[in-house]
PDB file of C-alpha atoms and ligand atoms in Angstrom:
ATOM      1  CA  UNK A   1      50.887 106.657 -47.025  1.00 36.00           C
ATOM      2  CA  UNK A   2      51.672 109.956 -48.709  1.00 39.00           C
ATOM      3  CA  UNK A   3      55.204 111.431 -48.670  1.00 41.00           C
ATOM      4  CA  UNK A   4      55.356 114.939 -47.177  1.00 39.00           C
ATOM      5  CA  UNK A   5      54.943 117.554 -49.910  1.00 40.00           C
ATOM      6  CA  UNK A   6      53.367 115.151 -52.406  1.00 41.00           C
ATOM      7  CA  UNK A   7      50.369 116.451 -54.357  1.00 40.00           C
ATOM      8  CA  UNK A   8      47.295 114.370 -53.680  1.00 43.00           C
ATOM      9  CA  UNK A   9      45.132 113.731 -56.697  1.00 40.00           C
ATOM     10  CA  UNK A  10      41.868 112.971 -54.938  1.00 39.00           C
ATOM     11  CA  UNK A  11      38.916 115.065 -56.019  1.00 39.00           C
ATOM     12  CA  UNK A  12      37.378 115.022 -52.565  1.00 39.00           C
ATOM     13  CA  UNK A  13      39.576 117.265 -50.383  1.00 48.00           C
ATOM     14  CA  UNK A  14      40.397 120.186 -52.654  1.00 46.00           C
ATOM     15  CA  UNK A  15      41.811 122.320 -49.871  1.00 50.00           C
ATOM     16  CA  UNK A  16      44.343 119.571 -49.164  1.00 64.00           C
ATOM     17  CA  UNK A  17      45.605 119.142 -52.719  1.00 86.00           C
ATOM     18  CA  UNK A  18      48.872 120.574 -51.486  1.00 92.00           C
ATOM     19  CA  UNK A  19      50.030 119.901 -47.929  1.00 93.00           C
ATOM     20  CA  UNK A  20      49.640 122.950 -45.706  1.00 92.00           C
ATOM     21  CA  UNK A  21      53.327 123.544 -44.865  1.00 94.00           C
ATOM     22  CA  UNK A  22      54.337 123.494 -48.553  1.00 95.00           C
ATOM     23  CA  UNK A  23      51.349 125.664 -49.438  1.00 94.00           C
ATOM     24  CA  UNK A  24      52.256 128.266 -46.812  1.00 93.00           C
ATOM     25  CA  UNK A  25      55.884 128.236 -47.952  1.00 96.00           C
ATOM     26  CA  UNK A  26      54.885 128.872 -51.582  1.00 96.00           C
ATOM     27  CA  UNK A  27      52.597 131.703 -50.497  1.00 93.00           C
ATOM     28  CA  UNK A  28      55.428 133.330 -48.513  1.00 95.00           C
ATOM     29  CA  UNK A  29      57.912 133.031 -51.387  1.00 96.00           C
ATOM     30  CA  UNK A  30      55.415 134.439 -53.889  1.00 93.00           C
ATOM     31  CA  UNK A  31      54.690 137.373 -51.589  1.00 90.00           C
ATOM     32  CA  UNK A  32      58.411 138.130 -51.204  1.00 92.00           C
ATOM     33  CA  UNK A  33      59.165 137.846 -54.923  1.00 91.00           C
ATOM     34  CA  UNK A  34      56.127 139.609 -56.365  1.00 86.00           C
ATOM     35  CA  UNK A  35      54.220 141.339 -53.554  1.00 85.00           C
ATOM     36  CA  UNK A  36      51.155 139.213 -54.362  1.00 84.00           C
ATOM     37  CA  UNK A  37      49.543 138.008 -51.168  1.00 85.00           C
ATOM     38  CA  UNK A  38      47.160 135.130 -51.777  1.00 88.00           C
ATOM     39  CA  UNK A  39      45.216 136.009 -48.655  1.00 88.00           C
ATOM     40  CA  UNK A  40      41.628 136.591 -49.642  1.00 90.00           C
ATOM     41  CA  UNK A  41      41.578 134.351 -52.709  1.00 91.00           C
ATOM     42  CA  UNK A  42      39.388 131.245 -52.491  1.00 90.00           C
ATOM     43  CA  UNK A  43      41.634 128.554 -51.112  1.00 87.00           C
ATOM     44  CA  UNK A  44      40.181 125.748 -53.210  1.00 87.00           C
ATOM     45  CA  UNK A  45      40.772 127.697 -56.454  1.00 88.00           C
ATOM     46  CA  UNK A  46      44.361 128.519 -55.589  1.00 91.00           C
ATOM     47  CA  UNK A  47      45.128 124.986 -54.419  1.00 92.00           C
ATOM     48  CA  UNK A  48      43.793 123.496 -57.629  1.00 92.00           C
ATOM     49  CA  UNK A  49      45.747 125.794 -59.918  1.00 93.00           C
ATOM     50  CA  UNK A  50      48.898 125.570 -57.848  1.00 95.00           C
ATOM     51  CA  UNK A  51      48.769 121.764 -57.982  1.00 95.00           C
ATOM     52  CA  UNK A  52      48.404 121.973 -61.763  1.00 94.00           C
ATOM     53  CA  UNK A  53      51.436 124.283 -62.011  1.00 96.00           C
ATOM     54  CA  UNK A  54      53.584 122.011 -59.798  1.00 96.00           C
ATOM     55  CA  UNK A  55      52.748 119.097 -62.091  1.00 95.00           C
ATOM     56  CA  UNK A  56      53.254 120.957 -65.375  1.00 95.00           C
ATOM     57  CA  UNK A  57      56.593 122.375 -64.145  1.00 96.00           C
ATOM     58  CA  UNK A  58      57.675 118.747 -63.701  1.00 96.00           C
ATOM     59  CA  UNK A  59      57.940 118.492 -59.908  1.00 96.00           C
ATOM     60  CA  UNK A  60      56.862 115.441 -57.937  1.00 94.00           C
ATOM     61  CA  UNK A  61      56.294 117.354 -54.709  1.00 95.00           C
ATOM     62  CA  UNK A  62      55.128 120.835 -53.792  1.00 96.00           C
ATOM     63  CA  UNK A  63      58.178 121.113 -51.485  1.00 96.00           C
ATOM     64  CA  UNK A  64      60.533 120.624 -54.459  1.00 97.00           C
ATOM     65  CA  UNK A  65      58.545 123.194 -56.406  1.00 97.00           C
ATOM     66  CA  UNK A  66      58.796 125.665 -53.490  1.00 97.00           C
ATOM     67  CA  UNK A  67      62.604 125.321 -53.542  1.00 96.00           C
ATOM     68  CA  UNK A  68      62.635 125.924 -57.295  1.00 97.00           C
ATOM     69  CA  UNK A  69      60.379 128.983 -56.932  1.00 97.00           C
ATOM     70  CA  UNK A  70      62.672 130.427 -54.291  1.00 95.00           C
ATOM     71  CA  UNK A  71      65.586 130.426 -56.768  1.00 94.00           C
ATOM     72  CA  UNK A  72      63.661 131.470 -59.856  1.00 93.00           C
ATOM     73  CA  UNK A  73      61.974 134.879 -60.107  1.00 89.00           C
ATOM     74  CA  UNK A  74      60.743 134.146 -63.649  1.00 93.00           C
ATOM     75  CA  UNK A  75      58.767 131.194 -62.314  1.00 96.00           C
ATOM     76  CA  UNK A  76      56.971 133.592 -59.956  1.00 94.00           C
ATOM     77  CA  UNK A  77      55.588 135.437 -63.015  1.00 90.00           C
ATOM     78  CA  UNK A  78      54.454 132.169 -64.563  1.00 92.00           C
ATOM     79  CA  UNK A  79      52.796 131.194 -61.297  1.00 94.00           C
ATOM     80  CA  UNK A  80      50.867 134.476 -61.077  1.00 90.00           C
ATOM     81  CA  UNK A  81      49.607 133.863 -64.598  1.00 88.00           C
ATOM     82  CA  UNK A  82      48.475 130.368 -63.601  1.00 90.00           C
ATOM     83  CA  UNK A  83      46.736 131.582 -60.462  1.00 90.00           C
ATOM     84  CA  UNK A  84      44.851 134.472 -62.054  1.00 84.00           C
ATOM     85  CA  UNK A  85      42.382 133.691 -64.836  1.00 85.00           C
ATOM     86  CA  UNK A  86      42.435 136.034 -67.799  1.00 89.00           C
ATOM     87  CA  UNK A  87      39.421 134.983 -69.802  1.00 90.00           C
ATOM     88  CA  UNK A  88      37.777 138.001 -71.397  1.00 96.00           C
ATOM     89  CA  UNK A  89      36.339 139.201 -74.686  1.00 97.00           C
ATOM     90  CA  UNK A  90      35.135 142.401 -76.293  1.00 98.00           C
ATOM     91  CA  UNK A  91      31.469 143.171 -75.493  1.00 98.00           C
ATOM     92  CA  UNK A  92      31.379 140.364 -72.913  1.00 97.00           C
ATOM     93  CA  UNK A  93      27.691 140.221 -71.893  1.00 97.00           C
ATOM     94  CA  UNK A  94      26.586 142.643 -74.642  1.00 97.00           C
ATOM     95  CA  UNK A  95      23.373 143.540 -72.798  1.00 97.00           C
ATOM     96  CA  UNK A  96      25.450 145.048 -70.000  1.00 98.00           C
ATOM     97  CA  UNK A  97      27.052 147.460 -72.476  1.00 98.00           C
ATOM     98  CA  UNK A  98      23.632 148.166 -74.012  1.00 97.00           C
ATOM     99  CA  UNK A  99      22.349 149.133 -70.571  1.00 98.00           C
ATOM    100  CA  UNK A 100      25.396 151.299 -69.869  1.00 98.00           C
ATOM    101  CA  UNK A 101      24.782 153.097 -73.180  1.00 97.00           C
ATOM    102  CA  UNK A 102      21.051 153.495 -72.699  1.00 97.00           C
ATOM    103  CA  UNK A 103      20.960 154.675 -69.069  1.00 97.00           C
ATOM    104  CA  UNK A 104      24.179 154.886 -67.137  1.00 98.00           C
ATOM    105  CA  UNK A 105      26.458 156.862 -69.448  1.00 98.00           C
ATOM    106  CA  UNK A 106      23.748 159.406 -70.406  1.00 98.00           C
ATOM    107  CA  UNK A 107      23.044 159.919 -66.694  1.00 98.00           C
ATOM    108  CA  UNK A 108      26.741 160.400 -65.961  1.00 98.00           C
ATOM    109  CA  UNK A 109      27.059 162.964 -68.743  1.00 98.00           C
ATOM    110  CA  UNK A 110      23.921 164.747 -67.541  1.00 97.00           C
ATOM    111  CA  UNK A 111      25.442 164.890 -64.049  1.00 97.00           C
ATOM    112  CA  UNK A 112      28.598 166.508 -65.460  1.00 97.00           C
ATOM    113  CA  UNK A 113      26.443 169.165 -67.189  1.00 95.00           C
ATOM    114  CA  UNK A 114      24.381 169.849 -64.084  1.00 96.00           C
ATOM    115  CA  UNK A 115      27.409 170.157 -61.830  1.00 96.00           C
ATOM    116  CA  UNK A 116      29.585 171.962 -64.346  1.00 96.00           C
ATOM    117  CA  UNK A 117      32.175 169.144 -64.177  1.00 95.00           C
ATOM    118  CA  UNK A 118      34.585 168.832 -67.060  1.00 96.00           C
ATOM    119  CA  UNK A 119      35.965 165.390 -66.161  1.00 97.00           C
ATOM    120  CA  UNK A 120      34.557 161.875 -65.949  1.00 97.00           C
ATOM    121  CA  UNK A 121      36.537 159.032 -64.408  1.00 98.00           C
ATOM    122  CA  UNK A 122      35.917 155.403 -65.299  1.00 98.00           C
ATOM    123  CA  UNK A 123      37.875 152.334 -64.187  1.00 98.00           C
ATOM    124  CA  UNK A 124      37.839 148.719 -65.291  1.00 98.00           C
ATOM    125  CA  UNK A 125      39.373 146.788 -62.408  1.00 98.00           C
ATOM    126  CA  UNK A 126      40.793 143.379 -63.271  1.00 97.00           C
ATOM    127  CA  UNK A 127      40.817 144.328 -66.959  1.00 98.00           C
ATOM    128  CA  UNK A 128      42.934 141.344 -68.128  1.00 97.00           C
ATOM    129  CA  UNK A 129      44.050 141.942 -71.735  1.00 97.00           C
ATOM    130  CA  UNK A 130      42.064 145.151 -72.057  1.00 98.00           C
ATOM    131  CA  UNK A 131      38.886 144.008 -73.808  1.00 98.00           C
ATOM    132  CA  UNK A 132      36.592 145.583 -71.204  1.00 98.00           C
ATOM    133  CA  UNK A 133      38.056 149.118 -71.019  1.00 98.00           C
ATOM    134  CA  UNK A 134      38.586 149.154 -74.806  1.00 98.00           C
ATOM    135  CA  UNK A 135      34.949 148.121 -75.337  1.00 98.00           C
ATOM    136  CA  UNK A 136      33.877 151.064 -73.188  1.00 98.00           C
ATOM    137  CA  UNK A 137      36.167 153.369 -75.139  1.00 98.00           C
ATOM    138  CA  UNK A 138      34.684 152.197 -78.472  1.00 98.00           C
ATOM    139  CA  UNK A 139      31.127 152.528 -77.220  1.00 98.00           C
ATOM    140  CA  UNK A 140      31.762 156.055 -75.954  1.00 98.00           C
ATOM    141  CA  UNK A 141      33.481 157.117 -79.174  1.00 98.00           C
ATOM    142  CA  UNK A 142      30.721 155.598 -81.269  1.00 97.00           C
ATOM    143  CA  UNK A 143      27.693 156.796 -79.308  1.00 97.00           C
ATOM    144  CA  UNK A 144      28.796 159.880 -77.395  1.00 98.00           C
ATOM    145  CA  UNK A 145      31.214 161.657 -79.736  1.00 96.00           C
ATOM    146  CA  UNK A 146      29.960 165.079 -78.650  1.00 96.00           C
ATOM    147  CA  UNK A 147      30.554 164.351 -74.965  1.00 96.00           C
ATOM    148  CA  UNK A 148      33.953 162.929 -75.798  1.00 97.00           C
ATOM    149  CA  UNK A 149      34.902 166.194 -77.475  1.00 96.00           C
ATOM    150  CA  UNK A 150      33.618 168.307 -74.581  1.00 96.00           C
ATOM    151  CA  UNK A 151      34.652 166.336 -71.503  1.00 97.00           C
ATOM    152  CA  UNK A 152      37.914 164.937 -70.245  1.00 97.00           C
ATOM    153  CA  UNK A 153      36.909 161.232 -70.122  1.00 98.00           C
ATOM    154  CA  UNK A 154      39.517 159.041 -68.451  1.00 97.00           C
ATOM    155  CA  UNK A 155      39.268 155.265 -68.733  1.00 98.00           C
ATOM    156  CA  UNK A 156      41.714 153.357 -66.543  1.00 98.00           C
ATOM    157  CA  UNK A 157      42.215 149.608 -66.836  1.00 98.00           C
ATOM    158  CA  UNK A 158      43.987 147.902 -63.934  1.00 97.00           C
ATOM    159  CA  UNK A 159      45.245 144.395 -63.321  1.00 96.00           C
ATOM    160  CA  UNK A 160      47.575 142.588 -60.966  1.00 93.00           C
ATOM    161  CA  UNK A 161      49.341 140.705 -63.746  1.00 92.00           C
ATOM    162  CA  UNK A 162      51.977 142.757 -65.549  1.00 91.00           C
ATOM    163  CA  UNK A 163      52.251 140.299 -68.419  1.00 91.00           C
ATOM    164  CA  UNK A 164      48.553 140.464 -69.224  1.00 95.00           C
ATOM    165  CA  UNK A 165      48.792 144.273 -69.164  1.00 97.00           C
ATOM    166  CA  UNK A 166      51.489 144.016 -71.822  1.00 97.00           C
ATOM    167  CA  UNK A 167      49.059 142.024 -73.947  1.00 97.00           C
ATOM    168  CA  UNK A 168      46.542 144.830 -73.358  1.00 98.00           C
ATOM    169  CA  UNK A 169      49.134 147.394 -74.429  1.00 98.00           C
ATOM    170  CA  UNK A 170      49.843 145.522 -77.683  1.00 98.00           C
ATOM    171  CA  UNK A 171      46.085 145.282 -78.295  1.00 98.00           C
ATOM    172  CA  UNK A 172      46.212 142.519 -80.905  1.00 98.00           C
ATOM    173  CA  UNK A 173      43.474 139.911 -80.512  1.00 98.00           C
ATOM    174  CA  UNK A 174      42.544 136.533 -81.916  1.00 97.00           C
ATOM    175  CA  UNK A 175      39.153 135.625 -83.304  1.00 96.00           C
ATOM    176  CA  UNK A 176      37.917 134.131 -80.028  1.00 94.00           C
ATOM    177  CA  UNK A 177      38.072 137.516 -78.273  1.00 97.00           C
ATOM    178  CA  UNK A 178      35.941 139.080 -80.993  1.00 97.00           C
ATOM    179  CA  UNK A 179      32.920 136.785 -81.247  1.00 96.00           C
ATOM    180  CA  UNK A 180      30.530 139.245 -79.527  1.00 97.00           C
ATOM    181  CA  UNK A 181      31.870 142.321 -81.306  1.00 98.00           C
ATOM    182  CA  UNK A 182      29.340 143.907 -83.715  1.00 97.00           C
ATOM    183  CA  UNK A 183      30.520 143.886 -87.334  1.00 97.00           C
ATOM    184  CA  UNK A 184      30.405 147.690 -87.548  1.00 98.00           C
ATOM    185  CA  UNK A 185      32.819 147.996 -84.598  1.00 98.00           C
ATOM    186  CA  UNK A 186      35.183 145.394 -86.050  1.00 98.00           C
ATOM    187  CA  UNK A 187      35.253 147.297 -89.299  1.00 97.00           C
ATOM    188  CA  UNK A 188      35.681 150.752 -87.812  1.00 98.00           C
ATOM    189  CA  UNK A 189      38.090 150.171 -84.945  1.00 98.00           C
ATOM    190  CA  UNK A 190      40.243 147.172 -85.935  1.00 98.00           C
ATOM    191  CA  UNK A 191      42.554 146.239 -88.768  1.00 98.00           C
ATOM    192  CA  UNK A 192      42.472 142.545 -89.568  1.00 97.00           C
ATOM    193  CA  UNK A 193      45.864 140.987 -90.404  1.00 96.00           C
ATOM    194  CA  UNK A 194      46.541 137.277 -90.800  1.00 95.00           C
ATOM    195  CA  UNK A 195      43.651 136.251 -88.588  1.00 94.00           C
ATOM    196  CA  UNK A 196      44.388 138.787 -85.822  1.00 98.00           C
ATOM    197  CA  UNK A 197      42.568 142.001 -85.012  1.00 98.00           C
ATOM    198  CA  UNK A 198      44.719 145.059 -84.343  1.00 98.00           C
ATOM    199  CA  UNK A 199      42.919 147.721 -82.326  1.00 98.00           C
ATOM    200  CA  UNK A 200      43.301 151.230 -83.720  1.00 98.00           C
ATOM    201  CA  UNK A 201      45.393 153.799 -81.844  1.00 98.00           C
ATOM    202  CA  UNK A 202      42.426 156.199 -81.491  1.00 98.00           C
ATOM    203  CA  UNK A 203      40.842 153.664 -79.080  1.00 98.00           C
ATOM    204  CA  UNK A 204      44.061 152.501 -77.435  1.00 98.00           C
ATOM    205  CA  UNK A 205      44.901 156.099 -76.593  1.00 98.00           C
ATOM    206  CA  UNK A 206      41.659 156.484 -74.668  1.00 98.00           C
ATOM    207  CA  UNK A 207      42.691 153.890 -72.045  1.00 98.00           C
ATOM    208  CA  UNK A 208      45.408 154.127 -69.385  1.00 98.00           C
ATOM    209  CA  UNK A 209      46.668 150.770 -68.169  1.00 98.00           C
ATOM    210  CA  UNK A 210      47.869 150.443 -64.604  1.00 97.00           C
ATOM    211  CA  UNK A 211      49.471 147.640 -62.617  1.00 95.00           C
ATOM    212  CA  UNK A 212      47.521 147.486 -59.379  1.00 94.00           C
ATOM    213  CA  UNK A 213      46.505 145.035 -56.682  1.00 93.00           C
ATOM    214  CA  UNK A 214      42.856 145.385 -55.852  1.00 93.00           C
ATOM    215  CA  UNK A 215      43.406 143.777 -52.451  1.00 90.00           C
ATOM    216  CA  UNK A 216      45.602 146.659 -51.361  1.00 89.00           C
ATOM    217  CA  UNK A 217      43.256 149.491 -52.327  1.00 88.00           C
ATOM    218  CA  UNK A 218      41.079 150.865 -55.093  1.00 88.00           C
ATOM    219  CA  UNK A 219      43.185 152.870 -57.589  1.00 86.00           C
ATOM    220  CA  UNK A 220      43.456 156.434 -56.297  1.00 86.00           C
ATOM    221  CA  UNK A 221      40.822 158.876 -57.508  1.00 85.00           C
ATOM    222  CA  UNK A 222      37.150 159.670 -57.219  1.00 89.00           C
ATOM    223  CA  UNK A 223      35.300 157.459 -59.606  1.00 97.00           C
ATOM    224  CA  UNK A 224      32.077 158.007 -61.553  1.00 98.00           C
ATOM    225  CA  UNK A 225      31.890 154.443 -62.868  1.00 98.00           C
ATOM    226  CA  UNK A 226      33.694 151.323 -61.677  1.00 98.00           C
ATOM    227  CA  UNK A 227      33.502 148.036 -63.540  1.00 98.00           C
ATOM    228  CA  UNK A 228      34.823 145.033 -61.670  1.00 98.00           C
ATOM    229  CA  UNK A 229      33.417 142.052 -63.506  1.00 98.00           C
ATOM    230  CA  UNK A 230      34.373 138.422 -63.067  1.00 96.00           C
ATOM    231  CA  UNK A 231      37.111 139.239 -60.579  1.00 96.00           C
ATOM    232  CA  UNK A 232      35.385 139.011 -57.178  1.00 94.00           C
ATOM    233  CA  UNK A 233      34.447 135.373 -57.818  1.00 91.00           C
ATOM    234  CA  UNK A 234      38.070 134.464 -57.088  1.00 90.00           C
ATOM    235  CA  UNK A 235      37.961 135.960 -53.582  1.00 92.00           C
ATOM    236  CA  UNK A 236      36.454 134.575 -50.408  1.00 92.00           C
ATOM    237  CA  UNK A 237      33.285 136.165 -49.050  1.00 91.00           C
ATOM    238  CA  UNK A 238      35.047 138.267 -46.398  1.00 93.00           C
ATOM    239  CA  UNK A 239      37.412 139.835 -48.946  1.00 93.00           C
ATOM    240  CA  UNK A 240      34.614 140.374 -51.462  1.00 94.00           C
ATOM    241  CA  UNK A 241      32.929 142.503 -48.793  1.00 94.00           C
ATOM    242  CA  UNK A 242      36.089 144.454 -48.004  1.00 94.00           C
ATOM    243  CA  UNK A 243      36.628 145.154 -51.705  1.00 95.00           C
ATOM    244  CA  UNK A 244      33.037 146.235 -52.400  1.00 96.00           C
ATOM    245  CA  UNK A 245      33.116 148.486 -49.328  1.00 95.00           C
ATOM    246  CA  UNK A 246      36.263 150.126 -50.725  1.00 95.00           C
ATOM    247  CA  UNK A 247      34.435 150.610 -54.061  1.00 96.00           C
ATOM    248  CA  UNK A 248      31.632 152.358 -52.202  1.00 96.00           C
ATOM    249  CA  UNK A 249      34.184 154.651 -50.542  1.00 95.00           C
ATOM    250  CA  UNK A 250      35.943 155.414 -53.835  1.00 95.00           C
ATOM    251  CA  UNK A 251      32.804 156.175 -55.866  1.00 97.00           C
ATOM    252  CA  UNK A 252      31.274 159.627 -55.714  1.00 96.00           C
ATOM    253  CA  UNK A 253      27.673 159.753 -54.519  1.00 96.00           C
ATOM    254  CA  UNK A 254      25.531 158.791 -57.523  1.00 97.00           C
ATOM    255  CA  UNK A 255      28.443 156.951 -59.161  1.00 98.00           C
ATOM    256  CA  UNK A 256      27.923 153.445 -60.547  1.00 98.00           C
ATOM    257  CA  UNK A 257      29.364 150.020 -59.856  1.00 98.00           C
ATOM    258  CA  UNK A 258      29.067 147.145 -62.334  1.00 98.00           C
ATOM    259  CA  UNK A 259      29.815 143.587 -61.213  1.00 98.00           C
ATOM    260  CA  UNK A 260      29.932 140.335 -63.195  1.00 97.00           C
ATOM    261  CA  UNK A 261      26.757 138.413 -63.922  1.00 93.00           C
ATOM    262  CA  UNK A 262      27.379 135.861 -61.163  1.00 92.00           C
ATOM    263  CA  UNK A 263      28.564 138.364 -58.547  1.00 94.00           C
ATOM    264  CA  UNK A 264      26.306 139.935 -55.960  1.00 92.00           C
ATOM    265  CA  UNK A 265      26.218 142.530 -53.195  1.00 91.00           C
ATOM    266  CA  UNK A 266      25.878 141.017 -49.749  1.00 88.00           C
ATOM    267  CA  UNK A 267      22.950 142.176 -47.635  1.00 88.00           C
ATOM    268  CA  UNK A 268      25.289 144.192 -45.387  1.00 89.00           C
ATOM    269  CA  UNK A 269      26.349 146.323 -48.371  1.00 91.00           C
ATOM    270  CA  UNK A 270      22.931 146.833 -49.947  1.00 90.00           C
ATOM    271  CA  UNK A 271      22.431 149.956 -47.817  1.00 93.00           C
ATOM    272  CA  UNK A 272      25.270 151.682 -49.621  1.00 96.00           C
ATOM    273  CA  UNK A 273      23.918 151.102 -53.134  1.00 97.00           C
ATOM    274  CA  UNK A 274      20.652 151.363 -55.028  1.00 96.00           C
ATOM    275  CA  UNK A 275      20.101 148.489 -57.466  1.00 96.00           C
ATOM    276  CA  UNK A 276      19.756 149.940 -60.971  1.00 97.00           C
ATOM    277  CA  UNK A 277      19.588 146.649 -62.886  1.00 97.00           C
ATOM    278  CA  UNK A 278      19.700 143.365 -60.972  1.00 96.00           C
ATOM    279  CA  UNK A 279      20.313 141.267 -64.095  1.00 96.00           C
ATOM    280  CA  UNK A 280      23.264 143.312 -65.328  1.00 97.00           C
ATOM    281  CA  UNK A 281      24.480 143.800 -61.739  1.00 97.00           C
ATOM    282  CA  UNK A 282      24.496 147.586 -62.002  1.00 98.00           C
ATOM    283  CA  UNK A 283      24.380 149.496 -58.722  1.00 98.00           C
ATOM    284  CA  UNK A 284      24.403 153.190 -57.876  1.00 98.00           C
ATOM    285  CA  UNK A 285      26.096 154.576 -54.801  1.00 97.00           C
ATOM    286  CA  UNK A 286      23.664 156.238 -52.426  1.00 96.00           C
TER     287      UNK A 286
HETATM  288  C1  SAM B 301      38.446 136.706 -65.570  1.00 62.23           C
HETATM  289  S1  SAM B 301      39.400 138.144 -65.725  1.00 62.23           S
HETATM  290  C2  SAM B 301      38.136 139.361 -65.915  1.00 62.23           C
HETATM  291  C3  SAM B 301      38.384 140.257 -67.097  1.00 62.23           C
HETATM  292  C4  SAM B 301      37.256 141.263 -67.386  1.00 62.23           C
HETATM  293  N1  SAM B 301      36.945 142.056 -66.230  1.00 62.23           N
HETATM  294  C5  SAM B 301      36.020 140.553 -67.876  1.00 62.23           C
HETATM  295  O1  SAM B 301      35.041 140.446 -67.162  1.00 62.23           O
HETATM  296  O2  SAM B 301      36.038 140.076 -69.017  1.00 62.23           O
HETATM  297  C6  SAM B 301      39.956 138.427 -64.034  1.00 62.23           C
HETATM  298  C7  SAM B 301      41.147 139.373 -63.949  1.00 62.23           C
HETATM  299  O3  SAM B 301      41.305 139.782 -62.579  1.00 62.23           O
HETATM  300  C8  SAM B 301      42.672 139.954 -62.342  1.00 62.23           C
HETATM  301  N2  SAM B 301      42.968 139.959 -60.901  1.00 62.23           N
HETATM  302  C9  SAM B 301      43.001 138.888 -60.065  1.00 62.23           C
HETATM  303  N3  SAM B 301      43.360 139.279 -58.826  1.00 62.23           N
HETATM  304  C10 SAM B 301      43.545 140.641 -58.891  1.00 62.23           C
HETATM  305  C11 SAM B 301      43.927 141.624 -57.933  1.00 62.23           C
HETATM  306  N4  SAM B 301      44.194 141.281 -56.666  1.00 62.23           N
HETATM  307  N5  SAM B 301      44.008 142.909 -58.330  1.00 62.23           N
HETATM  308  C12 SAM B 301      43.740 143.259 -59.624  1.00 62.23           C
HETATM  309  N6  SAM B 301      43.379 142.364 -60.577  1.00 62.23           N
HETATM  310  C13 SAM B 301      43.284 141.073 -60.216  1.00 62.23           C
HETATM  311  C14 SAM B 301      43.310 138.781 -63.080  1.00 62.23           C
HETATM  312  O4  SAM B 301      44.685 138.983 -63.323  1.00 62.23           O
HETATM  313  C15 SAM B 301      42.459 138.725 -64.353  1.00 62.23           C
HETATM  314  O5  SAM B 301      43.053 139.423 -65.416  1.00 62.23           O
END
């Protein structure tokens, strides 16, 4: 028989990896210490990662870990890092950026001309260590220099994890983050030092980084282009819908939403978007 609070190691009942009372206690403590509510995240994902953290922090039971967390604000930061996955790379899914360059960005610039707008607002939500918004900044500087000179183009990268945003601010990357980056971009926009790539200030300055919880709201503003790739997969279906509905509200009519390759719009939300490219998951707000 299992002691209360003990982590079970069976692979069968993932949602029971941590006993419910201990799980709820940890959720409450985390919310109090950091403001992060785990409501909406896929339970099985959170349970699995939480169990791993309890073990690697050296606790035999989730109850003991909860008591430690209560007394240790630094541990709350470590836990957030464990619960949120930060895998990213420059030019992740290069064909998505090719499509943005070929169709979406030219259309957005044309819209600015037609309407006499002088500003264009882009956000990368769940930007991790900044690879996605910086890729957009490089692509715009490289391909649309004239528009960049004429328009006020704002690129905002947001994430819930403050530590990963600090990594984004430093903008120094290892080789693994660069494997899809074209050689010309590496040469022009990075300085290579001792195996690390340092992103040049001219690109860093194009991106504002913002600490923000997507579950609370979409960052304030009216957006022309929202990228939220490989973030929704961590949320349950109901919260995915709430989030995508809030994207639809925050985008201007004709603005674009880009999701990750494995993420989709539910049938209830299809009425709010036109599918521009089903493979690249690019949608336009009706
Ligand atoms: C796998 S990364 C995706 C990075 C990038 N978008 C890409 O596709 O390469 C997921 C990011 O979502 C962030 N995230 C998770 N929950 C969030 C929330 N509630 N609000 C904002 N960002 C969140 C995580 O911290 C993590 O950095």
